[in-house]
């Protein structure tokens, strides 16, 4: 018999952690080749975040205009349906609508991630046969979802802010331009972005752990 | 304990499906030495894949023990099993199991990255192994853009890239035509000859036999017969009848 090539191990070591960007490459390749579904999921994020950012932006614009306390402007504000005496108080109805749209978005992302896991049971099993740790599987799904979430949130936040500006110019003309709360608007964009990104990560947690818990034998038995 | 690379001791596997129990393995004892080419034959449902899963650390026996390089696999935790599969075993599957969204190079490189080398080094190593299996000109193709035989070559490159001690090939020629299947068997045999890798295949495929050092017949979860290299050819006629699924 041939001489032992490998030196004898005292015990089997534990498999090490793989850098995040490797999982990112796998996620990105998956997204690119399943572009249509990624775009549908993303459009859900865009709509929900655009709505949120629009409401935040509009609120900060009207608040800035009410503070001016100009008679002609107050008439315009009242014509636009703003109650100048209670401006600055949050509208419960609006909060509920925004909450609902975000919840719908969350469910949409979770659903799309679950589909992605179900489709790739065999791929997960194969990766585990190659030596992937559970954490690597979790990472690929979290990254896949956050990539969709972040891209969707950027577009959604910008879109929502632009719509808020267009509506404000239509209602208040020069007043809006003169009293534009630039900082507050930027802040609403940032909020929209953070909420969208956060949402996409939260939505992917359950699917990612379900994927990682799959046993390689079960994963390999799935017929395609 | 014996000095064998792989040692299975009275391995039993029982599946419970509701009220029904399926005895996939009913006490398999087998030693496989380093550098052997072993073919495991047997009808469909005889327990070949189940036995493979035990050796590869993918599944644990209901009773009995499996040792590889002296380590009892049932004693390893999840991360140790991941290390073991990554460094010691090269898996080859009937349906290739390549990651469809990654190129040939990336498919091989990712297995290499799991072993702990840098991504840049992994790509270099992957390219070298792909070249070795004759796919140096297909590095950036997706699996769907190459033939079945070429996909299996990518899978072989992926199995080889971490220089495993054991290649486990479960029906590697099952989805290939006769000629392509022969090429794949030739490649597996070359790995045994040139690299001293222990190759274990499960198969219905008679072509496998001539390449094997040892043929093990499994039937109903038991070892029916073990034949060495010399004995195999004589019995070919009867094997054929036995293995029709
Ligand atoms: N997860 C499972 N649950 C229940 N029964 C199972 C499971 N896996 C395998 N079996 C049963 O165990 C037996 C052995 O199966 P195994 O897959 O090992 O056969 P095989 O020899 O590989 O067959 P084939 O040549 O068709 O691949 C079969 O009766 C099968 O139905
Ligand atoms: Mg099988």
mmCIF file of C-alpha atoms in Angstrom, chain A residues 13-141:
data_model
loop_
_atom_site.group_PDB
_atom_site.id
_atom_site.type_symbol
_atom_site.label_atom_id
_atom_site.label_comp_id
_atom_site.label_asym_id
_atom_site.label_seq_id
_atom_site.Cartn_x
_atom_site.Cartn_y
_atom_site.Cartn_z
ATOM 1 C CA UNK A 13 -11.069 20.824 12.963
ATOM 2 C CA UNK A 14 -14.168 22.984 12.667
ATOM 3 C CA UNK A 15 -14.885 24.517 9.301
ATOM 4 C CA UNK A 16 -13.977 28.207 9.245
ATOM 5 C CA UNK A 17 -16.065 31.243 8.415
ATOM 6 C CA UNK A 18 -16.157 32.410 4.805
ATOM 7 C CA UNK A 19 -15.884 36.161 4.041
ATOM 8 C CA UNK A 20 -19.184 37.969 3.392
ATOM 9 C CA UNK A 21 -18.282 39.031 -0.097
ATOM 10 C CA UNK A 22 -18.141 35.409 -1.272
ATOM 11 C CA UNK A 23 -21.770 34.955 -0.245
ATOM 12 C CA UNK A 24 -22.504 38.279 -1.948
ATOM 13 C CA UNK A 25 -21.104 36.966 -5.244
ATOM 14 C CA UNK A 26 -23.372 33.910 -5.040
ATOM 15 C CA UNK A 27 -26.406 36.057 -4.179
ATOM 16 C CA UNK A 28 -25.712 38.538 -6.929
ATOM 17 C CA UNK A 29 -25.314 35.787 -9.531
ATOM 18 C CA UNK A 30 -28.634 34.324 -8.389
ATOM 19 C CA UNK A 31 -30.414 37.679 -8.600
ATOM 20 C CA UNK A 32 -29.053 38.466 -12.032
ATOM 21 C CA UNK A 33 -30.291 35.206 -13.462
ATOM 22 C CA UNK A 34 -33.681 35.475 -11.834
ATOM 23 C CA UNK A 35 -34.047 39.091 -12.826
ATOM 24 C CA UNK A 36 -37.778 39.114 -13.455
ATOM 25 C CA UNK A 37 -38.701 37.979 -9.965
ATOM 26 C CA UNK A 38 -36.131 40.278 -8.438
ATOM 27 C CA UNK A 39 -37.707 43.194 -10.303
ATOM 28 C CA UNK A 40 -41.215 42.287 -9.145
ATOM 29 C CA UNK A 41 -40.088 42.078 -5.534
ATOM 30 C CA UNK A 42 -38.203 45.320 -5.962
ATOM 31 C CA UNK A 43 -41.218 47.119 -7.407
ATOM 32 C CA UNK A 44 -43.159 46.222 -4.249
ATOM 33 C CA UNK A 45 -40.417 47.834 -2.173
ATOM 34 C CA UNK A 46 -40.317 50.875 -4.471
ATOM 35 C CA UNK A 47 -44.058 51.506 -4.113
ATOM 36 C CA UNK A 48 -44.173 51.081 -0.342
ATOM 37 C CA UNK A 49 -41.116 53.237 0.269
ATOM 38 C CA UNK A 50 -42.222 55.874 -2.232
ATOM 39 C CA UNK A 51 -45.496 56.161 -0.316
ATOM 40 C CA UNK A 52 -43.688 56.475 3.004
ATOM 41 C CA UNK A 53 -41.210 59.063 1.718
ATOM 42 C CA UNK A 54 -43.957 61.019 -0.027
ATOM 43 C CA UNK A 55 -45.937 61.290 3.212
ATOM 44 C CA UNK A 56 -42.882 62.274 5.244
ATOM 45 C CA UNK A 57 -41.779 64.794 2.629
ATOM 46 C CA UNK A 58 -45.206 66.350 2.237
ATOM 47 C CA UNK A 59 -45.538 66.656 5.977
ATOM 48 C CA UNK A 60 -42.251 68.510 6.319
ATOM 49 C CA UNK A 61 -43.085 70.832 3.411
ATOM 50 C CA UNK A 62 -46.486 71.809 4.807
ATOM 51 C CA UNK A 63 -45.041 72.227 8.272
ATOM 52 C CA UNK A 64 -42.460 74.652 6.840
ATOM 53 C CA UNK A 65 -45.145 76.593 4.955
ATOM 54 C CA UNK A 66 -47.505 76.807 7.945
ATOM 55 C CA UNK A 67 -44.657 78.235 9.976
ATOM 56 C CA UNK A 68 -44.321 81.109 7.453
ATOM 57 C CA UNK A 69 -47.811 82.275 8.506
ATOM 58 C CA UNK A 70 -48.452 84.373 5.398
ATOM 59 C CA UNK A 71 -52.099 85.219 4.691
ATOM 60 C CA UNK A 72 -52.097 84.436 0.970
ATOM 61 C CA UNK A 73 -50.178 81.232 1.643
ATOM 62 C CA UNK A 74 -52.585 80.202 4.380
ATOM 63 C CA UNK A 75 -55.416 80.435 1.858
ATOM 64 C CA UNK A 76 -53.501 78.152 -0.504
ATOM 65 C CA UNK A 77 -52.809 75.738 2.333
ATOM 66 C CA UNK A 78 -56.448 75.584 3.292
ATOM 67 C CA UNK A 79 -57.425 75.056 -0.338
ATOM 68 C CA UNK A 80 -54.986 72.124 -0.425
ATOM 69 C CA UNK A 81 -56.831 70.645 2.552
ATOM 70 C CA UNK A 82 -54.246 71.420 5.222
ATOM 71 C CA UNK A 83 -55.690 72.266 8.635
ATOM 72 C CA UNK A 84 -53.251 75.038 9.522
ATOM 73 C CA UNK A 85 -54.192 74.958 13.190
ATOM 74 C CA UNK A 86 -53.393 71.305 13.752
ATOM 75 C CA UNK A 87 -50.449 71.035 11.347
ATOM 76 C CA UNK A 88 -47.548 69.149 12.829
ATOM 77 C CA UNK A 89 -49.845 66.608 14.493
ATOM 78 C CA UNK A 90 -49.684 63.183 12.919
ATOM 79 C CA UNK A 91 -52.699 61.868 11.115
ATOM 80 C CA UNK A 92 -53.641 58.451 12.542
ATOM 81 C CA UNK A 93 -55.264 57.370 9.309
ATOM 82 C CA UNK A 94 -52.103 58.108 7.351
ATOM 83 C CA UNK A 95 -49.916 56.276 9.843
ATOM 84 C CA UNK A 96 -52.159 53.260 9.516
ATOM 85 C CA UNK A 97 -52.065 53.367 5.725
ATOM 86 C CA UNK A 98 -48.291 53.616 5.703
ATOM 87 C CA UNK A 99 -48.069 50.784 8.217
ATOM 88 C CA UNK A 100 -50.286 48.610 6.057
ATOM 89 C CA UNK A 101 -48.313 49.285 2.910
ATOM 90 C CA UNK A 102 -45.051 48.446 4.691
ATOM 91 C CA UNK A 103 -46.569 45.249 6.084
ATOM 92 C CA UNK A 104 -47.731 44.216 2.621
ATOM 93 C CA UNK A 105 -44.244 44.868 1.336
ATOM 94 C CA UNK A 106 -42.742 42.759 4.141
ATOM 95 C CA UNK A 107 -45.023 39.842 3.362
ATOM 96 C CA UNK A 108 -44.214 40.196 -0.338
ATOM 97 C CA UNK A 109 -40.481 39.971 0.249
ATOM 98 C CA UNK A 110 -40.861 37.014 2.629
ATOM 99 C CA UNK A 111 -42.978 35.226 0.068
ATOM 100 C CA UNK A 112 -40.478 35.790 -2.692
ATOM 101 C CA UNK A 113 -37.608 34.610 -0.478
ATOM 102 C CA UNK A 114 -39.523 31.460 0.470
ATOM 103 C CA UNK A 115 -40.000 30.724 -3.208
ATOM 104 C CA UNK A 116 -36.322 31.255 -3.746
ATOM 105 C CA UNK A 117 -35.476 28.779 -0.958
ATOM 106 C CA UNK A 118 -37.924 26.146 -2.238
ATOM 107 C CA UNK A 119 -36.481 26.454 -5.729
ATOM 108 C CA UNK A 120 -32.948 26.005 -4.492
ATOM 109 C CA UNK A 121 -33.202 23.137 -2.014
ATOM 110 C CA UNK A 122 -30.848 21.104 -4.161
ATOM 111 C CA UNK A 123 -28.381 23.947 -4.489
ATOM 112 C CA UNK A 124 -28.310 24.366 -0.711
ATOM 113 C CA UNK A 125 -27.648 20.653 -0.275
ATOM 114 C CA UNK A 126 -24.861 20.776 -2.824
ATOM 115 C CA UNK A 127 -23.213 23.754 -1.122
ATOM 116 C CA UNK A 128 -23.322 21.861 2.165
ATOM 117 C CA UNK A 129 -21.693 18.842 0.510
ATOM 118 C CA UNK A 130 -18.916 21.176 -0.623
ATOM 119 C CA UNK A 131 -18.355 22.320 2.952
ATOM 120 C CA UNK A 132 -20.616 25.353 3.358
ATOM 121 C CA UNK A 133 -21.490 26.131 6.941
ATOM 122 C CA UNK A 134 -25.037 27.030 7.894
ATOM 123 C CA UNK A 135 -23.974 30.629 8.371
ATOM 124 C CA UNK A 136 -22.900 30.837 4.727
ATOM 125 C CA UNK A 137 -26.364 29.768 3.587
ATOM 126 C CA UNK A 138 -27.971 32.323 5.916
ATOM 127 C CA UNK A 139 -25.681 35.023 4.524
ATOM 128 C CA UNK A 140 -26.519 34.313 0.889
ATOM 129 C CA UNK A 141 -30.256 34.726 1.559
#
